[in-house]
XYZ file of C-alpha atoms in Angstrom:
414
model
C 90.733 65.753 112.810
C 92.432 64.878 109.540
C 92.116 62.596 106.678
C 94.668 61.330 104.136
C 93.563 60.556 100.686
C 93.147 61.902 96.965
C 90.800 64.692 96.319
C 89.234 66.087 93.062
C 87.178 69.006 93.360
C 84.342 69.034 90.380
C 82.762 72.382 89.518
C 79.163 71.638 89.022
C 79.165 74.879 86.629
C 81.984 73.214 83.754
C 79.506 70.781 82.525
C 77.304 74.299 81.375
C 80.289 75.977 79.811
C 81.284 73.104 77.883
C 84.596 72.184 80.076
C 85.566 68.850 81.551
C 86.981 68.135 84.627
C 90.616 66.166 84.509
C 89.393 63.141 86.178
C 92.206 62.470 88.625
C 92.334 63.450 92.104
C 95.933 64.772 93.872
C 97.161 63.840 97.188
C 95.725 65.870 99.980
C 95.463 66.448 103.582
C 91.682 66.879 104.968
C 91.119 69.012 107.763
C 88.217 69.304 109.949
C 88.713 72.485 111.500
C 86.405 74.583 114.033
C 86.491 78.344 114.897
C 85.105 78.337 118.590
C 84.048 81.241 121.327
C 84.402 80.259 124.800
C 80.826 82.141 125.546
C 79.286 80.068 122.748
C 78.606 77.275 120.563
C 81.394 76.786 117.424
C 79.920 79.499 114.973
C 81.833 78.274 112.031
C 83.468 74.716 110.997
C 85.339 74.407 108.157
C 86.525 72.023 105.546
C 90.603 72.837 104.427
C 92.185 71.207 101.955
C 95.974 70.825 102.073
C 97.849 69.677 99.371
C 101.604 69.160 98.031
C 101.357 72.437 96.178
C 98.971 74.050 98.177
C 100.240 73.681 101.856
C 98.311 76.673 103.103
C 94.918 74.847 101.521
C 91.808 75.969 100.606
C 89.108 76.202 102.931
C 85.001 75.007 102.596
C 82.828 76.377 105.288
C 80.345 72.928 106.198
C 77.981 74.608 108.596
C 74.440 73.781 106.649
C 76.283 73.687 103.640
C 76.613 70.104 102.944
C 73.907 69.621 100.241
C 74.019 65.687 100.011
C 77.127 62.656 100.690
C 77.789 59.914 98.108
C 78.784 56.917 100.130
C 77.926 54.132 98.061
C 81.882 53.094 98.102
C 82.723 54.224 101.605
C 84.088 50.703 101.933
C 86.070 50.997 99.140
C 87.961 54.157 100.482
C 85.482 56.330 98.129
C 82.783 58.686 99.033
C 81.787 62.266 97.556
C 80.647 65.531 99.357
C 78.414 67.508 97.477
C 78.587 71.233 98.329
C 75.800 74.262 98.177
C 78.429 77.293 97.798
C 80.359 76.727 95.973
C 78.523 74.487 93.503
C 81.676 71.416 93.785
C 81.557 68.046 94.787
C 84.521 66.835 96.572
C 85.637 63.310 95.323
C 87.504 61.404 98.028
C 89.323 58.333 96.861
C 91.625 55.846 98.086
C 91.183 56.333 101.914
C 91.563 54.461 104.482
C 87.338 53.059 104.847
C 87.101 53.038 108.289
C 89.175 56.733 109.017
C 86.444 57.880 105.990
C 83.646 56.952 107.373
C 84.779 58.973 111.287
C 85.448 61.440 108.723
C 82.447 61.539 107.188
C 80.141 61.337 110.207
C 82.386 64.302 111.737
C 81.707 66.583 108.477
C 77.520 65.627 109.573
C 77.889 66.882 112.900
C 79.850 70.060 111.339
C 76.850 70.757 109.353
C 74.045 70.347 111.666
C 76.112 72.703 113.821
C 77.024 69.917 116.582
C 80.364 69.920 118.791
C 82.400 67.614 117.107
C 83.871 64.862 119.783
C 87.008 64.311 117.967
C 89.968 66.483 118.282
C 89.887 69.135 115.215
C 92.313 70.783 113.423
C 93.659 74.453 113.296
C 93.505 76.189 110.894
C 97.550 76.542 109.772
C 99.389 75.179 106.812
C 100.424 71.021 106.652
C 103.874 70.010 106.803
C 105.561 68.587 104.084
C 106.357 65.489 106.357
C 102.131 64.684 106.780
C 102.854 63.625 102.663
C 104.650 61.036 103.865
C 101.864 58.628 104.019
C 100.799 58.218 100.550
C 104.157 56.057 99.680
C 102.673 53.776 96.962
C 105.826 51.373 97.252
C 106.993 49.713 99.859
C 109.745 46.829 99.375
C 111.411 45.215 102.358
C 114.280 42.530 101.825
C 115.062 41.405 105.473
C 114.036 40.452 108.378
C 115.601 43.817 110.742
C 113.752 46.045 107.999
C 110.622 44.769 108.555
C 107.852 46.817 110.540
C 106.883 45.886 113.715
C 105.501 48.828 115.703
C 104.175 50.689 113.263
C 101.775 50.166 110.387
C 102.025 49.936 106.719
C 101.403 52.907 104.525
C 97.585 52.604 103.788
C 97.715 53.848 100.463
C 100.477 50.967 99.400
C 99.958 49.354 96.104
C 102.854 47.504 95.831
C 104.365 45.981 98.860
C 107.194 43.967 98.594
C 108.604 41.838 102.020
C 111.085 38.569 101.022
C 113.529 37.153 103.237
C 111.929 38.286 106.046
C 111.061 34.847 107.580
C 107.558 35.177 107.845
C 105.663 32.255 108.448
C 101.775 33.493 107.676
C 100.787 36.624 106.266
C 100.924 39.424 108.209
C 96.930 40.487 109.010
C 97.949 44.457 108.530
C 98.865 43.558 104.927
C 95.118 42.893 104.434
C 93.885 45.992 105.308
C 95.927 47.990 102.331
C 92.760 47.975 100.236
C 94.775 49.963 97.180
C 97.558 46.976 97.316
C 97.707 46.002 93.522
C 100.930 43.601 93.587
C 101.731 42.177 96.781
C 104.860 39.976 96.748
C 105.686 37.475 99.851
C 108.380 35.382 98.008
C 111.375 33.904 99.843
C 109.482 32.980 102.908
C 108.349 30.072 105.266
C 104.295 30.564 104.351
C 102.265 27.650 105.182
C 98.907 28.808 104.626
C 97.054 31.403 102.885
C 94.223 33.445 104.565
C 90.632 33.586 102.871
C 90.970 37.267 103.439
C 93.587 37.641 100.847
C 90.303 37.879 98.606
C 89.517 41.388 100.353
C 91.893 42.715 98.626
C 89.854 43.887 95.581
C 92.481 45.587 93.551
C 95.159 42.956 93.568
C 96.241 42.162 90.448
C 99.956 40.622 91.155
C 100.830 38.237 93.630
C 103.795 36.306 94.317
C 104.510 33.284 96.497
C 107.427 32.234 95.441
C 109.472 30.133 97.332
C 107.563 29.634 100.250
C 105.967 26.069 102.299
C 102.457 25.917 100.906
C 100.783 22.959 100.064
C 97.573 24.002 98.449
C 95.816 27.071 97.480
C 92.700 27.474 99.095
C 89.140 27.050 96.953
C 87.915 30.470 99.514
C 90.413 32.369 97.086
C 88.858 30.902 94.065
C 85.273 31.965 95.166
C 86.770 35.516 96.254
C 86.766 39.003 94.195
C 90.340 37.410 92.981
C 87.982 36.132 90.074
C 87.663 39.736 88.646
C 91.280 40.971 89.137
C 94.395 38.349 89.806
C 96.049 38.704 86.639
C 99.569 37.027 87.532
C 99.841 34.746 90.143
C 103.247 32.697 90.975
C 103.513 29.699 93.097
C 106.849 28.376 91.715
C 109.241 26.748 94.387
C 106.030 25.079 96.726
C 104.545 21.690 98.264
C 101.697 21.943 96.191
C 100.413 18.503 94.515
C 97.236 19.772 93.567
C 95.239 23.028 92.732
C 91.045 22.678 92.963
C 89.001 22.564 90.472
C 87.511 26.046 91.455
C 91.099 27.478 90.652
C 89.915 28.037 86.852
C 87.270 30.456 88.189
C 90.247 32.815 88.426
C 89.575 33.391 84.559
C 91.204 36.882 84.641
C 94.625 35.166 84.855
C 97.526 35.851 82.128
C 100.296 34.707 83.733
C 100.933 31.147 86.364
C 103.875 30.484 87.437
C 103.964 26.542 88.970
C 107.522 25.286 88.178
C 109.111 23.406 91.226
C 106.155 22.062 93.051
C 104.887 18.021 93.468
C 101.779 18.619 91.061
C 100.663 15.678 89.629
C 97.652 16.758 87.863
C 96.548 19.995 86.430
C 92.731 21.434 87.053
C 90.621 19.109 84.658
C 89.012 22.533 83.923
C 91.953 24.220 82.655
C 90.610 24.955 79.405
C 88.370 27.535 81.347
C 91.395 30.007 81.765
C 90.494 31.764 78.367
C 92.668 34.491 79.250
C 96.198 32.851 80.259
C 98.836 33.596 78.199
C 102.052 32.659 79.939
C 101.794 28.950 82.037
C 105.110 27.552 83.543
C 105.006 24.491 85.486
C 108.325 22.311 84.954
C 109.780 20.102 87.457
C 106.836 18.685 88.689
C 105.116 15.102 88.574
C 102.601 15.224 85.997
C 102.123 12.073 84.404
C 99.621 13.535 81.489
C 97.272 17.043 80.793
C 93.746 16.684 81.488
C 91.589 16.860 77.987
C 90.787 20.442 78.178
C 94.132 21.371 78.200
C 93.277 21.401 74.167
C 91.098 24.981 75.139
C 93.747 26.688 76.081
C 96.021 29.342 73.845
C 98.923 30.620 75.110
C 102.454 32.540 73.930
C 104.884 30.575 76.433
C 104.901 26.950 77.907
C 106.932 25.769 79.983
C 106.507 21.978 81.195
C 110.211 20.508 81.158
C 111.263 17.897 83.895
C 107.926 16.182 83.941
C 107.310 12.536 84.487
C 104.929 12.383 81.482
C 103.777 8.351 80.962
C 103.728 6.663 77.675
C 99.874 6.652 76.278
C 98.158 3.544 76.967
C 97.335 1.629 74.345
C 94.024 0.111 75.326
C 91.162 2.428 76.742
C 89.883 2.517 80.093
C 85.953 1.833 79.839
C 83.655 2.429 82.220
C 80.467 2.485 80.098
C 77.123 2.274 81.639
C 74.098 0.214 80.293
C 71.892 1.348 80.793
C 73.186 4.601 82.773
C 71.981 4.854 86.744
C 69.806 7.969 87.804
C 72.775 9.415 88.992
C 74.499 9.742 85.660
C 71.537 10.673 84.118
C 70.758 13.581 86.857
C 74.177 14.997 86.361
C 74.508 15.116 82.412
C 71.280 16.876 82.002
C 72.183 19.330 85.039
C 75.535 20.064 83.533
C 73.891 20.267 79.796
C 71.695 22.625 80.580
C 73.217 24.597 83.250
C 71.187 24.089 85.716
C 72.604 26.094 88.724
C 73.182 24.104 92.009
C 75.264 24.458 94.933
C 75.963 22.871 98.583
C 72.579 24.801 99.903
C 70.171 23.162 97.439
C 72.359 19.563 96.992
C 74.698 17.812 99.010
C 77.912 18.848 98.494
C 79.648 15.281 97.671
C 77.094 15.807 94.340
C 78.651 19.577 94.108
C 82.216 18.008 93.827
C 80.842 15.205 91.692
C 79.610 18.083 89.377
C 82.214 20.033 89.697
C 85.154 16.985 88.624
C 82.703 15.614 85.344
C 84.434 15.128 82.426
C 84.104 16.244 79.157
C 83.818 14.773 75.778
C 85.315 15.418 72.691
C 81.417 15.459 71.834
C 81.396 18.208 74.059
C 78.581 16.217 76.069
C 79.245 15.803 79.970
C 79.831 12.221 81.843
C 80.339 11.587 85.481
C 81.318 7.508 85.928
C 80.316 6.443 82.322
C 83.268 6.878 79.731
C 85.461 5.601 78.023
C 89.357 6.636 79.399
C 92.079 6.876 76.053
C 95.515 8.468 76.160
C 97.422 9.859 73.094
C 99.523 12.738 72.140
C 99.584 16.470 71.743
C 102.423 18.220 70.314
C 102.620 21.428 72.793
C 102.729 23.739 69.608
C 99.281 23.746 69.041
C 98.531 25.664 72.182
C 101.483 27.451 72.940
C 103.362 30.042 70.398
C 106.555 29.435 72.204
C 107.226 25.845 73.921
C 110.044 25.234 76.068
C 111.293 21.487 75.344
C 109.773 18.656 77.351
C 112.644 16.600 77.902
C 116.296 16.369 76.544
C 115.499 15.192 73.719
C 114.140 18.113 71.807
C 110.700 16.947 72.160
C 107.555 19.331 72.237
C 105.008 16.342 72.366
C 103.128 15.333 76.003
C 100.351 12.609 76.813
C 96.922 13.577 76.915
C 93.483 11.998 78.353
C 90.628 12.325 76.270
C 86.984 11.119 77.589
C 84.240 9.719 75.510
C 80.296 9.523 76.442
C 79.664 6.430 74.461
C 80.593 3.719 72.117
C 79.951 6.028 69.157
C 81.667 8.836 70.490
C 85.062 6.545 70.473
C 84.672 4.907 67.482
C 84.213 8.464 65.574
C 87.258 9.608 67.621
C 89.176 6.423 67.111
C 91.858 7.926 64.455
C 92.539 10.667 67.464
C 94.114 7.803 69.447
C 96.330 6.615 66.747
């Protein structure tokens, strides 16, 4: 029985003689292997480790040796065997979770002196060729390239497969739990899976050029919160992203250019950390009010259908303001958590769409509507012209809570 991973073995003695460990495992080969008498039970059962540089590997007997197992992250590809003699712990990482945990529960057996069911290893050096499967790169530019009968590496981390025609995302690619920048550009993707947010490591990923027509708000809920850093979804069918898409707040880099948006979140401001937004040649007619929040080094909105302001407001004051109204600004002002299981969730999306005021107060369907100007410069370092005409200025709603909120703001809409 083997086991392909990385492997640090941590002397519990260099803490006491002042040493540290390096704190990076090495690609290895595990081997569960068994010496057996045909008159008796296996005697002995062994734990080799092969490696790159160490073919031959080094050997750990496991018969009632195994003084504890760390397996906190088994479903992460992560677990640690803690040894009596020698005093190590071996640190398994970036495994495949579900070969791990067979692992694992073999190495129990081992210990307790059981027959292991599975098929176990010799005890003779690993071929160079078993190092085959920790390829960390994969990239695949056609459709004859691409894999059909066999699986992809599981210890990918970047995966690249364009022009290959695909029309939804392969189901294997979602089991490559160390994938950190998966690119499916230059395809015919429709849809996205939910379980795209599995994929807790992914930092990069790339859509370009496909058929999509929305991104789903399952990826905005997902662990894509804490690690999508770049995402691009230049060259789509998209008109619209959901307001939950600014929960993706560890984003530097969105690529949008080429789509049919017509709006932007109206939570945009909530991307504190994007740096680099692209989104020309689509339909936008204005930028919602927080787009004022954000502060990036490159914008890109040429080829926009951006509307004159208005020059009367849009009011939709309230007097006095329904229970509704009232429920929702003090909700939102104090931040009051809700959600579909405790509300309904048309009052969710109501929530989740209120506007803002330049007060900085919330209002749901009492405002006041205006439209003026922002010059692109003060919220981008670098601004890629709007139009042909070598101008950096775009149309902008603000919101306003009241009568007095307006009037106060009323040299804003000049």
């Amino acid at each position: 029985m083997k086991l392909h991973c990385e492997v640090e073995v941590i002397s519990r003695h260099l803490p006491a003689l002042g040493l540290r460990n390096r704190g990076k495992g090495v690609r290895a080969v595990l081997s569960l292997c068994q010496q057996t008498s045909r008159s008796q039970p296996p005697v002995r059962a062994f734990l080799l480790i092969s490696t790159l540089k160490d073919k031959r590997g080094t050997r750990y007997e496991l018969r009632e040796n195994i003084e504890q197992f760390f397996t906190k992250f088994v479903d992460e590809g992560k677990a640690t065997v803690r040894l009596k003699e020698p005093p190590v712990d071996i640190c398994l990482s970036k495994a495949n979770s579900s070969s791990l945990k067979g692992f694992l529960s073999a190495m129990r057996l081992a210990h307790r002196g059981c027959n292991v069911d599975t098929p176990v290893s010799t005890l003779t050096p690993v071929k160079t060729s078993e190092f085959e499967n920790f390829k960390t790169k994969m990239v695949i530019t056609s459709k004859k390239d691409y894999p059909l009968s066999k699986n992809f590496p599981y210890s990918l981390e970047h995966l690249q497969t364009s022009y290959c025609g695909l029309v939804r995302v392969d189901m294997r690619m979602l089991c490559l739990k160390s994938l950190r920048k998966l690119d499916l550009s230059h395809n015919h993707i429709k849809k996205l899976p939910a379980t795209i947010g599995d994929l807790i490591h992914l930092q990069e990923l790339n859509l370009n050029d496909n058929h999509l027509e929305s991104f789903s708000v399952a990826l905005c809920h997902s662990t894509l919160q804490k690690s999508l850093r770049s995402l691009d979804l230049s060259k789509n069918k998209i008109k619209a992203l959901p307001v939950q898409f600014c929960q993706l707040q560890e984003l530097k880099n969105l690529k949008l250019d080429d789509n049919e948006l017509i709006q932007f979140p109206c939570k945009i401001g909530q991307l504190i950390n994007l740096r680099f937004l692209s989104a020309a040649r689509n339909k936008l007619p204005f930028l919602p009010s927080e787009f004022r929040n954000l502060s990036l080094e490159y914008l890109d909105l040429f080829g926009n259908i951006f509307e004159q302001p208005k020059v009367l407001p849009v009011i939709k004051l309230q007097a006095p303001l329904t229970l509704l109204e009232s429920s929702a600004r003090t909700i939102l002002h104090n931040r009051i958590p809700y959600g579909s299981h405790i509300i309904p969730f048309h009052l969710c999306q109501d929530l989740d769409t209120a506007k803002i005021c330049v007060c900085g107060r919330f209002c749901l369907n009492s405002f006041i509507q205006g439209t003026t100007t922002m010059n692109l410069h003060s919220v981008a370092h670098t601004v890629v012209l709007v139009d042909n005409l070598g101008g950096t200025e775009a149309p902008i709603i603000s919101y306003f809570c009241s009568l007095g909120c307006y009037v106060n703001s009323s040299d804003m809409l000049k």
